[in-house]
Amino acid sequence: MPAAALHPKPARKPLPTQSTAQHPVLFDSPYAPMTKRPLPPGRPREWYITHNRRLKAMRLAIALLDSGVHVPGQARDGTIRGMAETIGVHPPSDTTCHMVRALMRYCR
């Protein structure tokens, strides 16, 4: 019998930065709101603004890709703002729309 079979590996403990919380998964809509977690305290205000803008741009890019808009040229500001209304987020700024197109360019 091999030595590995005699000594099973111990279960890995999660890293201190990994969350061990069980988050509910909602299946009734692909754009259902996710469970929110608090952001880390003590960062400059600009960090929070940029972080939230990136999350919004990522949600919008995923929704556009799922809806069949695969080319950044198809994702005009009006299209992106219409998708924001569809998924239930505030209309994005011009900067966020630019970030959505940049994410779509990166995903190709």
PDB file of N, CA and C in Angstrom:
ATOM      1  N   MET A   1       0.853  -1.174   0.000  1.00  0.00           N
ATOM      2  CA  MET A   1       0.000   0.000   0.000  1.00  0.00           C
ATOM      3  C   MET A   1       0.901   1.240   0.000  1.00  0.00           C
ATOM      4  N   PRO A   2       0.598   2.257  -0.844  1.00  0.00           N
ATOM      5  CA  PRO A   2       1.438   3.454  -0.876  1.00  0.00           C
ATOM      6  C   PRO A   2       1.349   4.233   0.434  1.00  0.00           C
ATOM      7  N   ALA A   3       2.415   4.954   0.696  1.00  0.00           N
ATOM      8  CA  ALA A   3       2.485   5.719   1.941  1.00  0.00           C
ATOM      9  C   ALA A   3       1.437   6.838   1.982  1.00  0.00           C
ATOM     10  N   ALA A   4       1.098   7.376   0.825  1.00  0.00           N
ATOM     11  CA  ALA A   4       0.115   8.458   0.790  1.00  0.00           C
ATOM     12  C   ALA A   4      -1.260   7.979   1.234  1.00  0.00           C
ATOM     13  N   ALA A   5      -1.573   6.702   0.995  1.00  0.00           N
ATOM     14  CA  ALA A   5      -2.877   6.179   1.389  1.00  0.00           C
ATOM     15  C   ALA A   5      -2.976   6.007   2.897  1.00  0.00           C
ATOM     16  N   LEU A   6      -1.851   5.840   3.563  1.00  0.00           N
ATOM     17  CA  LEU A   6      -1.860   5.655   5.007  1.00  0.00           C
ATOM     18  C   LEU A   6      -2.030   6.965   5.764  1.00  0.00           C
ATOM     19  N   HIS A   7      -1.566   8.044   5.193  1.00  0.00           N
ATOM     20  CA  HIS A   7      -1.606   9.341   5.876  1.00  0.00           C
ATOM     21  C   HIS A   7      -2.425  10.323   5.042  1.00  0.00           C
ATOM     22  N   PRO A   8      -3.742  10.444   5.308  1.00  0.00           N
ATOM     23  CA  PRO A   8      -4.540  11.390   4.526  1.00  0.00           C
ATOM     24  C   PRO A   8      -4.113  12.824   4.826  1.00  0.00           C
ATOM     25  N   LYS A   9      -4.257  13.678   3.818  1.00  0.00           N
ATOM     26  CA  LYS A   9      -3.880  15.077   3.979  1.00  0.00           C
ATOM     27  C   LYS A   9      -4.851  15.765   4.931  1.00  0.00           C
ATOM     28  N   PRO A  10      -4.331  16.628   5.810  1.00  0.00           N
ATOM     29  CA  PRO A  10      -5.243  17.366   6.696  1.00  0.00           C
ATOM     30  C   PRO A  10      -6.025  18.398   5.874  1.00  0.00           C
ATOM     31  N   ALA A  11      -7.201  18.751   6.357  1.00  0.00           N
ATOM     32  CA  ALA A  11      -8.030  19.743   5.670  1.00  0.00           C
ATOM     33  C   ALA A  11      -7.335  21.096   5.710  1.00  0.00           C
ATOM     34  N   ARG A  12      -7.365  21.805   4.581  1.00  0.00           N
ATOM     35  CA  ARG A  12      -6.725  23.122   4.515  1.00  0.00           C
ATOM     36  C   ARG A  12      -7.555  24.152   5.264  1.00  0.00           C
ATOM     37  N   LYS A  13      -6.887  24.959   6.052  1.00  0.00           N
ATOM     38  CA  LYS A  13      -7.556  26.057   6.726  1.00  0.00           C
ATOM     39  C   LYS A  13      -7.594  27.238   5.770  1.00  0.00           C
ATOM     40  N   PRO A  14      -8.674  28.043   5.774  1.00  0.00           N
ATOM     41  CA  PRO A  14      -8.711  29.205   4.885  1.00  0.00           C
ATOM     42  C   PRO A  14      -7.668  30.236   5.311  1.00  0.00           C
ATOM     43  N   LEU A  15      -7.174  30.974   4.342  1.00  0.00           N
ATOM     44  CA  LEU A  15      -6.239  32.042   4.645  1.00  0.00           C
ATOM     45  C   LEU A  15      -6.945  33.101   5.482  1.00  0.00           C
ATOM     46  N   PRO A  16      -6.206  33.881   6.267  1.00  0.00           N
ATOM     47  CA  PRO A  16      -6.854  34.879   7.109  1.00  0.00           C
ATOM     48  C   PRO A  16      -7.657  35.905   6.309  1.00  0.00           C
ATOM     49  N   THR A  17      -7.309  36.133   5.035  1.00  0.00           N
ATOM     50  CA  THR A  17      -8.024  37.122   4.234  1.00  0.00           C
ATOM     51  C   THR A  17      -9.220  36.533   3.512  1.00  0.00           C
ATOM     52  N   GLN A  18      -9.391  35.204   3.535  1.00  0.00           N
ATOM     53  CA  GLN A  18     -10.516  34.589   2.857  1.00  0.00           C
ATOM     54  C   GLN A  18     -11.750  34.606   3.754  1.00  0.00           C
ATOM     55  N   SER A  19     -12.888  34.872   3.139  1.00  0.00           N
ATOM     56  CA  SER A  19     -14.136  34.872   3.885  1.00  0.00           C
ATOM     57  C   SER A  19     -14.650  33.446   4.015  1.00  0.00           C
ATOM     58  N   THR A  20     -15.096  33.088   5.196  1.00  0.00           N
ATOM     59  CA  THR A  20     -15.654  31.750   5.409  1.00  0.00           C
ATOM     60  C   THR A  20     -17.169  31.805   5.556  1.00  0.00           C
ATOM     61  N   ALA A  21     -17.753  32.994   5.348  1.00  0.00           N
ATOM     62  CA  ALA A  21     -19.205  33.145   5.504  1.00  0.00           C
ATOM     63  C   ALA A  21     -19.925  32.444   4.365  1.00  0.00           C
ATOM     64  N   GLN A  22     -21.071  31.909   4.673  1.00  0.00           N
ATOM     65  CA  GLN A  22     -21.908  31.272   3.662  1.00  0.00           C
ATOM     66  C   GLN A  22     -22.871  32.328   3.124  1.00  0.00           C
ATOM     67  N   HIS A  23     -22.745  32.653   1.844  1.00  0.00           N
ATOM     68  CA  HIS A  23     -23.601  33.658   1.232  1.00  0.00           C
ATOM     69  C   HIS A  23     -24.733  32.962   0.494  1.00  0.00           C
ATOM     70  N   PRO A  24     -25.969  33.445   0.656  1.00  0.00           N
ATOM     71  CA  PRO A  24     -27.073  32.821  -0.070  1.00  0.00           C
ATOM     72  C   PRO A  24     -26.954  33.092  -1.564  1.00  0.00           C
ATOM     73  N   VAL A  25     -27.341  32.132  -2.372  1.00  0.00           N
ATOM     74  CA  VAL A  25     -27.326  32.271  -3.816  1.00  0.00           C
ATOM     75  C   VAL A  25     -28.766  32.393  -4.285  1.00  0.00           C
ATOM     76  N   LEU A  26     -29.056  33.463  -5.009  1.00  0.00           N
ATOM     77  CA  LEU A  26     -30.396  33.689  -5.500  1.00  0.00           C
ATOM     78  C   LEU A  26     -30.470  33.243  -6.959  1.00  0.00           C
ATOM     79  N   PHE A  27     -31.453  32.390  -7.304  1.00  0.00           N
ATOM     80  CA  PHE A  27     -31.532  31.841  -8.636  1.00  0.00           C
ATOM     81  C   PHE A  27     -32.679  32.406  -9.460  1.00  0.00           C
ATOM     82  N   ASP A  28     -33.515  33.282  -8.893  1.00  0.00           N
ATOM     83  CA  ASP A  28     -34.687  33.723  -9.637  1.00  0.00           C
ATOM     84  C   ASP A  28     -34.353  34.715 -10.748  1.00  0.00           C
ATOM     85  N   SER A  29     -33.218  35.385 -10.715  1.00  0.00           N
ATOM     86  CA  SER A  29     -32.828  36.314 -11.762  1.00  0.00           C
ATOM     87  C   SER A  29     -31.313  36.304 -11.897  1.00  0.00           C
ATOM     88  N   PRO A  30     -30.798  36.343 -13.132  1.00  0.00           N
ATOM     89  CA  PRO A  30     -29.342  36.373 -13.267  1.00  0.00           C
ATOM     90  C   PRO A  30     -28.756  37.692 -12.783  1.00  0.00           C
ATOM     91  N   TYR A  31     -29.585  38.723 -12.642  1.00  0.00           N
ATOM     92  CA  TYR A  31     -29.098  40.020 -12.190  1.00  0.00           C
ATOM     93  C   TYR A  31     -29.589  40.341 -10.789  1.00  0.00           C
ATOM     94  N   ALA A  32     -29.855  39.309  -9.995  1.00  0.00           N
ATOM     95  CA  ALA A  32     -30.318  39.510  -8.629  1.00  0.00           C
ATOM     96  C   ALA A  32     -29.219  40.193  -7.817  1.00  0.00           C
ATOM     97  N   PRO A  33     -29.593  41.065  -6.882  1.00  0.00           N
ATOM     98  CA  PRO A  33     -28.566  41.738  -6.081  1.00  0.00           C
ATOM     99  C   PRO A  33     -27.792  40.750  -5.242  1.00  0.00           C
ATOM    100  N   MET A  34     -26.504  41.002  -5.150  1.00  0.00           N
ATOM    101  CA  MET A  34     -25.637  40.127  -4.373  1.00  0.00           C
ATOM    102  C   MET A  34     -25.642  40.577  -2.915  1.00  0.00           C
ATOM    103  N   THR A  35     -25.214  39.704  -2.028  1.00  0.00           N
ATOM    104  CA  THR A  35     -25.100  40.045  -0.621  1.00  0.00           C
ATOM    105  C   THR A  35     -23.958  41.039  -0.466  1.00  0.00           C
ATOM    106  N   LYS A  36     -24.245  42.150   0.181  1.00  0.00           N
ATOM    107  CA  LYS A  36     -23.230  43.188   0.335  1.00  0.00           C
ATOM    108  C   LYS A  36     -22.425  42.957   1.604  1.00  0.00           C
ATOM    109  N   ARG A  37     -21.142  43.217   1.498  1.00  0.00           N
ATOM    110  CA  ARG A  37     -20.259  43.154   2.659  1.00  0.00           C
ATOM    111  C   ARG A  37     -19.669  44.539   2.877  1.00  0.00           C
ATOM    112  N   PRO A  38     -19.370  44.902   4.098  1.00  0.00           N
ATOM    113  CA  PRO A  38     -18.806  46.233   4.337  1.00  0.00           C
ATOM    114  C   PRO A  38     -17.402  46.352   3.741  1.00  0.00           C
ATOM    115  N   LEU A  39     -17.096  47.550   3.239  1.00  0.00           N
ATOM    116  CA  LEU A  39     -15.763  47.810   2.695  1.00  0.00           C
ATOM    117  C   LEU A  39     -14.789  48.034   3.841  1.00  0.00           C
ATOM    118  N   PRO A  40     -13.501  47.798   3.596  1.00  0.00           N
ATOM    119  CA  PRO A  40     -12.516  47.979   4.680  1.00  0.00           C
ATOM    120  C   PRO A  40     -12.414  49.447   5.091  1.00  0.00           C
ATOM    121  N   PRO A  41     -12.357  49.711   6.378  1.00  0.00           N
ATOM    122  CA  PRO A  41     -12.288  51.108   6.838  1.00  0.00           C
ATOM    123  C   PRO A  41     -10.878  51.684   6.707  1.00  0.00           C
ATOM    124  N   GLY A  42     -10.807  53.004   6.735  1.00  0.00           N
ATOM    125  CA  GLY A  42      -9.518  53.679   6.811  1.00  0.00           C
ATOM    126  C   GLY A  42      -8.878  54.007   5.481  1.00  0.00           C
ATOM    127  N   ARG A  43      -9.563  53.805   4.384  1.00  0.00           N
ATOM    128  CA  ARG A  43      -8.990  54.137   3.076  1.00  0.00           C
ATOM    129  C   ARG A  43      -9.392  55.562   2.700  1.00  0.00           C
ATOM    130  N   PRO A  44      -8.653  56.187   1.774  1.00  0.00           N
ATOM    131  CA  PRO A  44      -9.072  57.515   1.311  1.00  0.00           C
ATOM    132  C   PRO A  44     -10.380  57.437   0.520  1.00  0.00           C
ATOM    133  N   ARG A  45     -11.120  58.521   0.520  1.00  0.00           N
ATOM    134  CA  ARG A  45     -12.420  58.555  -0.160  1.00  0.00           C
ATOM    135  C   ARG A  45     -12.304  58.176  -1.636  1.00  0.00           C
ATOM    136  N   GLU A  46     -11.247  58.597  -2.314  1.00  0.00           N
ATOM    137  CA  GLU A  46     -11.069  58.290  -3.736  1.00  0.00           C
ATOM    138  C   GLU A  46     -11.009  56.792  -3.971  1.00  0.00           C
ATOM    139  N   TRP A  47     -10.455  56.040  -3.009  1.00  0.00           N
ATOM    140  CA  TRP A  47     -10.367  54.586  -3.169  1.00  0.00           C
ATOM    141  C   TRP A  47     -11.763  53.971  -3.214  1.00  0.00           C
ATOM    142  N   TYR A  48     -12.652  54.424  -2.335  1.00  0.00           N
ATOM    143  CA  TYR A  48     -14.016  53.894  -2.299  1.00  0.00           C
ATOM    144  C   TYR A  48     -14.777  54.246  -3.585  1.00  0.00           C
ATOM    145  N   ILE A  49     -14.597  55.473  -4.065  1.00  0.00           N
ATOM    146  CA  ILE A  49     -15.260  55.891  -5.295  1.00  0.00           C
ATOM    147  C   ILE A  49     -14.792  55.028  -6.462  1.00  0.00           C
ATOM    148  N   THR A  50     -13.497  54.833  -6.595  1.00  0.00           N
ATOM    149  CA  THR A  50     -12.948  54.015  -7.675  1.00  0.00           C
ATOM    150  C   THR A  50     -13.376  52.558  -7.544  1.00  0.00           C
ATOM    151  N   HIS A  51     -13.370  52.048  -6.328  1.00  0.00           N
ATOM    152  CA  HIS A  51     -13.756  50.653  -6.097  1.00  0.00           C
ATOM    153  C   HIS A  51     -15.209  50.419  -6.525  1.00  0.00           C
ATOM    154  N   ASN A  52     -16.109  51.289  -6.095  1.00  0.00           N
ATOM    155  CA  ASN A  52     -17.519  51.139  -6.452  1.00  0.00           C
ATOM    156  C   ASN A  52     -17.743  51.330  -7.953  1.00  0.00           C
ATOM    157  N   ARG A  53     -16.979  52.249  -8.568  1.00  0.00           N
ATOM    158  CA  ARG A  53     -17.098  52.451 -10.011  1.00  0.00           C
ATOM    159  C   ARG A  53     -16.658  51.202 -10.758  1.00  0.00           C
ATOM    160  N   ARG A  54     -15.586  50.563 -10.313  1.00  0.00           N
ATOM    161  CA  ARG A  54     -15.119  49.333 -10.966  1.00  0.00           C
ATOM    162  C   ARG A  54     -16.149  48.207 -10.836  1.00  0.00           C
ATOM    163  N   LEU A  55     -16.753  48.081  -9.662  1.00  0.00           N
ATOM    164  CA  LEU A  55     -17.778  47.048  -9.471  1.00  0.00           C
ATOM    165  C   LEU A  55     -18.970  47.285 -10.393  1.00  0.00           C
ATOM    166  N   LYS A  56     -19.400  48.533 -10.488  1.00  0.00           N
ATOM    167  CA  LYS A  56     -20.536  48.863 -11.352  1.00  0.00           C
ATOM    168  C   LYS A  56     -20.191  48.599 -12.815  1.00  0.00           C
ATOM    169  N   ALA A  57     -18.991  48.994 -13.232  1.00  0.00           N
ATOM    170  CA  ALA A  57     -18.570  48.764 -14.612  1.00  0.00           C
ATOM    171  C   ALA A  57     -18.503  47.273 -14.908  1.00  0.00           C
ATOM    172  N   MET A  58     -18.035  46.488 -13.958  1.00  0.00           N
ATOM    173  CA  MET A  58     -17.951  45.046 -14.159  1.00  0.00           C
ATOM    174  C   MET A  58     -19.347  44.436 -14.281  1.00  0.00           C
ATOM    175  N   ARG A  59     -20.279  44.846 -13.427  1.00  0.00           N
ATOM    176  CA  ARG A  59     -21.654  44.333 -13.521  1.00  0.00           C
ATOM    177  C   ARG A  59     -22.276  44.682 -14.870  1.00  0.00           C
ATOM    178  N   LEU A  60     -22.058  45.917 -15.307  1.00  0.00           N
ATOM    179  CA  LEU A  60     -22.630  46.342 -16.582  1.00  0.00           C
ATOM    180  C   LEU A  60     -21.990  45.607 -17.760  1.00  0.00           C
ATOM    181  N   ALA A  61     -20.676  45.420 -17.718  1.00  0.00           N
ATOM    182  CA  ALA A  61     -19.998  44.708 -18.803  1.00  0.00           C
ATOM    183  C   ALA A  61     -20.487  43.268 -18.896  1.00  0.00           C
ATOM    184  N   ILE A  62     -20.659  42.621 -17.761  1.00  0.00           N
ATOM    185  CA  ILE A  62     -21.146  41.234 -17.752  1.00  0.00           C
ATOM    186  C   ILE A  62     -22.565  41.176 -18.304  1.00  0.00           C
ATOM    187  N   ALA A  63     -23.413  42.115 -17.888  1.00  0.00           N
ATOM    188  CA  ALA A  63     -24.798  42.131 -18.372  1.00  0.00           C
ATOM    189  C   ALA A  63     -24.850  42.383 -19.879  1.00  0.00           C
ATOM    190  N   LEU A  64     -24.001  43.283 -20.374  1.00  0.00           N
ATOM    191  CA  LEU A  64     -23.970  43.550 -21.812  1.00  0.00           C
ATOM    192  C   LEU A  64     -23.486  42.329 -22.585  1.00  0.00           C
ATOM    193  N   LEU A  65     -22.448  41.676 -22.078  1.00  0.00           N
ATOM    194  CA  LEU A  65     -21.943  40.478 -22.751  1.00  0.00           C
ATOM    195  C   LEU A  65     -23.001  39.378 -22.763  1.00  0.00           C
ATOM    196  N   ASP A  66     -23.727  39.241 -21.657  1.00  0.00           N
ATOM    197  CA  ASP A  66     -24.793  38.233 -21.592  1.00  0.00           C
ATOM    198  C   ASP A  66     -25.945  38.554 -22.546  1.00  0.00           C
ATOM    199  N   SER A  67     -26.164  39.840 -22.805  1.00  0.00           N
ATOM    200  CA  SER A  67     -27.275  40.227 -23.672  1.00  0.00           C
ATOM    201  C   SER A  67     -26.911  40.206 -25.154  1.00  0.00           C
ATOM    202  N   GLY A  68     -25.655  39.923 -25.482  1.00  0.00           N
ATOM    203  CA  GLY A  68     -25.270  39.813 -26.883  1.00  0.00           C
ATOM    204  C   GLY A  68     -24.454  40.968 -27.412  1.00  0.00           C
ATOM    205  N   VAL A  69     -24.123  41.940 -26.586  1.00  0.00           N
ATOM    206  CA  VAL A  69     -23.266  43.051 -27.015  1.00  0.00           C
ATOM    207  C   VAL A  69     -21.827  42.628 -26.726  1.00  0.00           C
ATOM    208  N   HIS A  70     -21.117  42.197 -27.767  1.00  0.00           N
ATOM    209  CA  HIS A  70     -19.774  41.646 -27.563  1.00  0.00           C
ATOM    210  C   HIS A  70     -18.655  42.571 -28.017  1.00  0.00           C
ATOM    211  N   VAL A  71     -18.978  43.609 -28.765  1.00  0.00           N
ATOM    212  CA  VAL A  71     -17.961  44.510 -29.301  1.00  0.00           C
ATOM    213  C   VAL A  71     -18.087  45.850 -28.581  1.00  0.00           C
ATOM    214  N   PRO A  72     -16.974  46.419 -28.097  1.00  0.00           N
ATOM    215  CA  PRO A  72     -17.064  47.699 -27.392  1.00  0.00           C
ATOM    216  C   PRO A  72     -17.695  48.803 -28.230  1.00  0.00           C
ATOM    217  N   GLY A  73     -17.568  48.733 -29.560  1.00  0.00           N
ATOM    218  CA  GLY A  73     -18.181  49.732 -30.426  1.00  0.00           C
ATOM    219  C   GLY A  73     -19.700  49.698 -30.374  1.00  0.00           C
ATOM    220  N   GLN A  74     -20.279  48.541 -30.042  1.00  0.00           N
ATOM    221  CA  GLN A  74     -21.731  48.427 -29.909  1.00  0.00           C
ATOM    222  C   GLN A  74     -22.227  49.014 -28.592  1.00  0.00           C
ATOM    223  N   ALA A  75     -21.331  49.149 -27.639  1.00  0.00           N
ATOM    224  CA  ALA A  75     -21.712  49.606 -26.295  1.00  0.00           C
ATOM    225  C   ALA A  75     -21.576  51.121 -26.208  1.00  0.00           C
ATOM    226  N   ARG A  76     -22.528  51.802 -26.794  1.00  0.00           N
ATOM    227  CA  ARG A  76     -22.544  53.257 -26.688  1.00  0.00           C
ATOM    228  C   ARG A  76     -23.102  53.641 -25.321  1.00  0.00           C
ATOM    229  N   ASP A  77     -22.956  54.903 -24.972  1.00  0.00           N
ATOM    230  CA  ASP A  77     -23.405  55.360 -23.649  1.00  0.00           C
ATOM    231  C   ASP A  77     -24.887  55.061 -23.430  1.00  0.00           C
ATOM    232  N   GLY A  78     -25.706  55.271 -24.456  1.00  0.00           N
ATOM    233  CA  GLY A  78     -27.139  55.004 -24.325  1.00  0.00           C
ATOM    234  C   GLY A  78     -27.433  53.537 -24.075  1.00  0.00           C
ATOM    235  N   THR A  79     -26.688  52.662 -24.739  1.00  0.00           N
ATOM    236  CA  THR A  79     -26.860  51.220 -24.549  1.00  0.00           C
ATOM    237  C   THR A  79     -26.483  50.818 -23.126  1.00  0.00           C
ATOM    238  N   ILE A  80     -25.374  51.367 -22.651  1.00  0.00           N
ATOM    239  CA  ILE A  80     -24.907  51.036 -21.299  1.00  0.00           C
ATOM    240  C   ILE A  80     -25.890  51.564 -20.257  1.00  0.00           C
ATOM    241  N   ARG A  81     -26.388  52.775 -20.467  1.00  0.00           N
ATOM    242  CA  ARG A  81     -27.350  53.344 -19.506  1.00  0.00           C
ATOM    243  C   ARG A  81     -28.681  52.598 -19.542  1.00  0.00           C
ATOM    244  N   GLY A  82     -29.064  52.120 -20.704  1.00  0.00           N
ATOM    245  CA  GLY A  82     -30.272  51.298 -20.793  1.00  0.00           C
ATOM    246  C   GLY A  82     -30.112  49.983 -20.046  1.00  0.00           C
ATOM    247  N   MET A  83     -28.927  49.380 -20.147  1.00  0.00           N
ATOM    248  CA  MET A  83     -28.670  48.134 -19.413  1.00  0.00           C
ATOM    249  C   MET A  83     -28.643  48.400 -17.905  1.00  0.00           C
ATOM    250  N   ALA A  84     -28.137  49.568 -17.511  1.00  0.00           N
ATOM    251  CA  ALA A  84     -28.136  49.915 -16.083  1.00  0.00           C
ATOM    252  C   ALA A  84     -29.564  49.966 -15.550  1.00  0.00           C
ATOM    253  N   GLU A  85     -30.463  50.510 -16.339  1.00  0.00           N
ATOM    254  CA  GLU A  85     -31.866  50.558 -15.928  1.00  0.00           C
ATOM    255  C   GLU A  85     -32.441  49.139 -15.857  1.00  0.00           C
ATOM    256  N   THR A  86     -32.045  48.287 -16.804  1.00  0.00           N
ATOM    257  CA  THR A  86     -32.540  46.913 -16.830  1.00  0.00           C
ATOM    258  C   THR A  86     -32.117  46.134 -15.596  1.00  0.00           C
ATOM    259  N   ILE A  87     -30.856  46.293 -15.193  1.00  0.00           N
ATOM    260  CA  ILE A  87     -30.372  45.513 -14.052  1.00  0.00           C
ATOM    261  C   ILE A  87     -30.599  46.222 -12.722  1.00  0.00           C
ATOM    262  N   GLY A  88     -31.101  47.460 -12.766  1.00  0.00           N
ATOM    263  CA  GLY A  88     -31.494  48.130 -11.533  1.00  0.00           C
ATOM    264  C   GLY A  88     -30.401  48.877 -10.814  1.00  0.00           C
ATOM    265  N   VAL A  89     -29.474  49.485 -11.554  1.00  0.00           N
ATOM    266  CA  VAL A  89     -28.463  50.333 -10.919  1.00  0.00           C
ATOM    267  C   VAL A  89     -28.633  51.750 -11.445  1.00  0.00           C
ATOM    268  N   HIS A  90     -28.086  52.720 -10.719  1.00  0.00           N
ATOM    269  CA  HIS A  90     -28.174  54.115 -11.142  1.00  0.00           C
ATOM    270  C   HIS A  90     -27.479  54.294 -12.486  1.00  0.00           C
ATOM    271  N   PRO A  91     -27.939  55.246 -13.286  1.00  0.00           N
ATOM    272  CA  PRO A  91     -27.292  55.476 -14.586  1.00  0.00           C
ATOM    273  C   PRO A  91     -25.809  55.817 -14.397  1.00  0.00           C
ATOM    274  N   PRO A  92     -24.930  55.175 -15.169  1.00  0.00           N
ATOM    275  CA  PRO A  92     -23.492  55.409 -14.988  1.00  0.00           C
ATOM    276  C   PRO A  92     -23.049  56.735 -15.587  1.00  0.00           C
ATOM    277  N   SER A  93     -21.946  57.237 -15.067  1.00  0.00           N
ATOM    278  CA  SER A  93     -21.354  58.462 -15.592  1.00  0.00           C
ATOM    279  C   SER A  93     -20.612  58.149 -16.887  1.00  0.00           C
ATOM    280  N   ASP A  94     -20.132  59.191 -17.555  1.00  0.00           N
ATOM    281  CA  ASP A  94     -19.346  58.998 -18.778  1.00  0.00           C
ATOM    282  C   ASP A  94     -18.073  58.208 -18.475  1.00  0.00           C
ATOM    283  N   THR A  95     -17.478  58.464 -17.309  1.00  0.00           N
ATOM    284  CA  THR A  95     -16.261  57.747 -16.916  1.00  0.00           C
ATOM    285  C   THR A  95     -16.538  56.259 -16.742  1.00  0.00           C
ATOM    286  N   THR A  96     -17.659  55.923 -16.114  1.00  0.00           N
ATOM    287  CA  THR A  96     -18.010  54.518 -15.914  1.00  0.00           C
ATOM    288  C   THR A  96     -18.316  53.849 -17.253  1.00  0.00           C
ATOM    289  N   CYS A  97     -18.983  54.553 -18.163  1.00  0.00           N
ATOM    290  CA  CYS A  97     -19.256  53.995 -19.495  1.00  0.00           C
ATOM    291  C   CYS A  97     -17.948  53.700 -20.220  1.00  0.00           C
ATOM    292  N   HIS A  98     -16.982  54.604 -20.104  1.00  0.00           N
ATOM    293  CA  HIS A  98     -15.668  54.379 -20.712  1.00  0.00           C
ATOM    294  C   HIS A  98     -15.008  53.141 -20.103  1.00  0.00           C
ATOM    295  N   MET A  99     -15.154  52.977 -18.790  1.00  0.00           N
ATOM    296  CA  MET A  99     -14.567  51.821 -18.113  1.00  0.00           C
ATOM    297  C   MET A  99     -15.236  50.519 -18.554  1.00  0.00           C
ATOM    298  N   VAL A 100     -16.541  50.556 -18.809  1.00  0.00           N
ATOM    299  CA  VAL A 100     -17.258  49.367 -19.292  1.00  0.00           C
ATOM    300  C   VAL A 100     -16.691  48.941 -20.639  1.00  0.00           C
ATOM    301  N   ARG A 101     -16.507  49.908 -21.550  1.00  0.00           N
ATOM    302  CA  ARG A 101     -15.947  49.575 -22.860  1.00  0.00           C
ATOM    303  C   ARG A 101     -14.530  49.048 -22.745  1.00  0.00           C
ATOM    304  N   ALA A 102     -13.747  49.596 -21.821  1.00  0.00           N
ATOM    305  CA  ALA A 102     -12.379  49.116 -21.617  1.00  0.00           C
ATOM    306  C   ALA A 102     -12.390  47.667 -21.116  1.00  0.00           C
ATOM    307  N   LEU A 103     -13.314  47.340 -20.207  1.00  0.00           N
ATOM    308  CA  LEU A 103     -13.423  45.961 -19.733  1.00  0.00           C
ATOM    309  C   LEU A 103     -13.829  45.017 -20.850  1.00  0.00           C
ATOM    310  N   MET A 104     -14.752  45.464 -21.700  1.00  0.00           N
ATOM    311  CA  MET A 104     -15.182  44.626 -22.816  1.00  0.00           C
ATOM    312  C   MET A 104     -14.036  44.410 -23.808  1.00  0.00           C
ATOM    313  N   ARG A 105     -13.234  45.429 -24.018  1.00  0.00           N
ATOM    314  CA  ARG A 105     -12.053  45.309 -24.899  1.00  0.00           C
ATOM    315  C   ARG A 105     -11.071  44.287 -24.323  1.00  0.00           C
ATOM    316  N   TYR A 106     -10.915  44.307 -23.010  1.00  0.00           N
ATOM    317  CA  TYR A 106      -9.975  43.402 -22.337  1.00  0.00           C
ATOM    318  C   TYR A 106     -10.468  41.957 -22.394  1.00  0.00           C
ATOM    319  N   CYS A 107     -11.781  41.754 -22.376  1.00  0.00           N
ATOM    320  CA  CYS A 107     -12.352  40.396 -22.354  1.00  0.00           C
ATOM    321  C   CYS A 107     -12.303  39.715 -23.708  1.00  0.00           C
ATOM    322  N   ARG A 108     -12.078  40.457 -24.790  1.00  0.00           N
ATOM    323  CA  ARG A 108     -12.080  39.839 -26.113  1.00  0.00           C
ATOM    324  C   ARG A 108     -10.915  38.970 -26.344  1.00  0.00           C
TER     325      ARG A 108
END
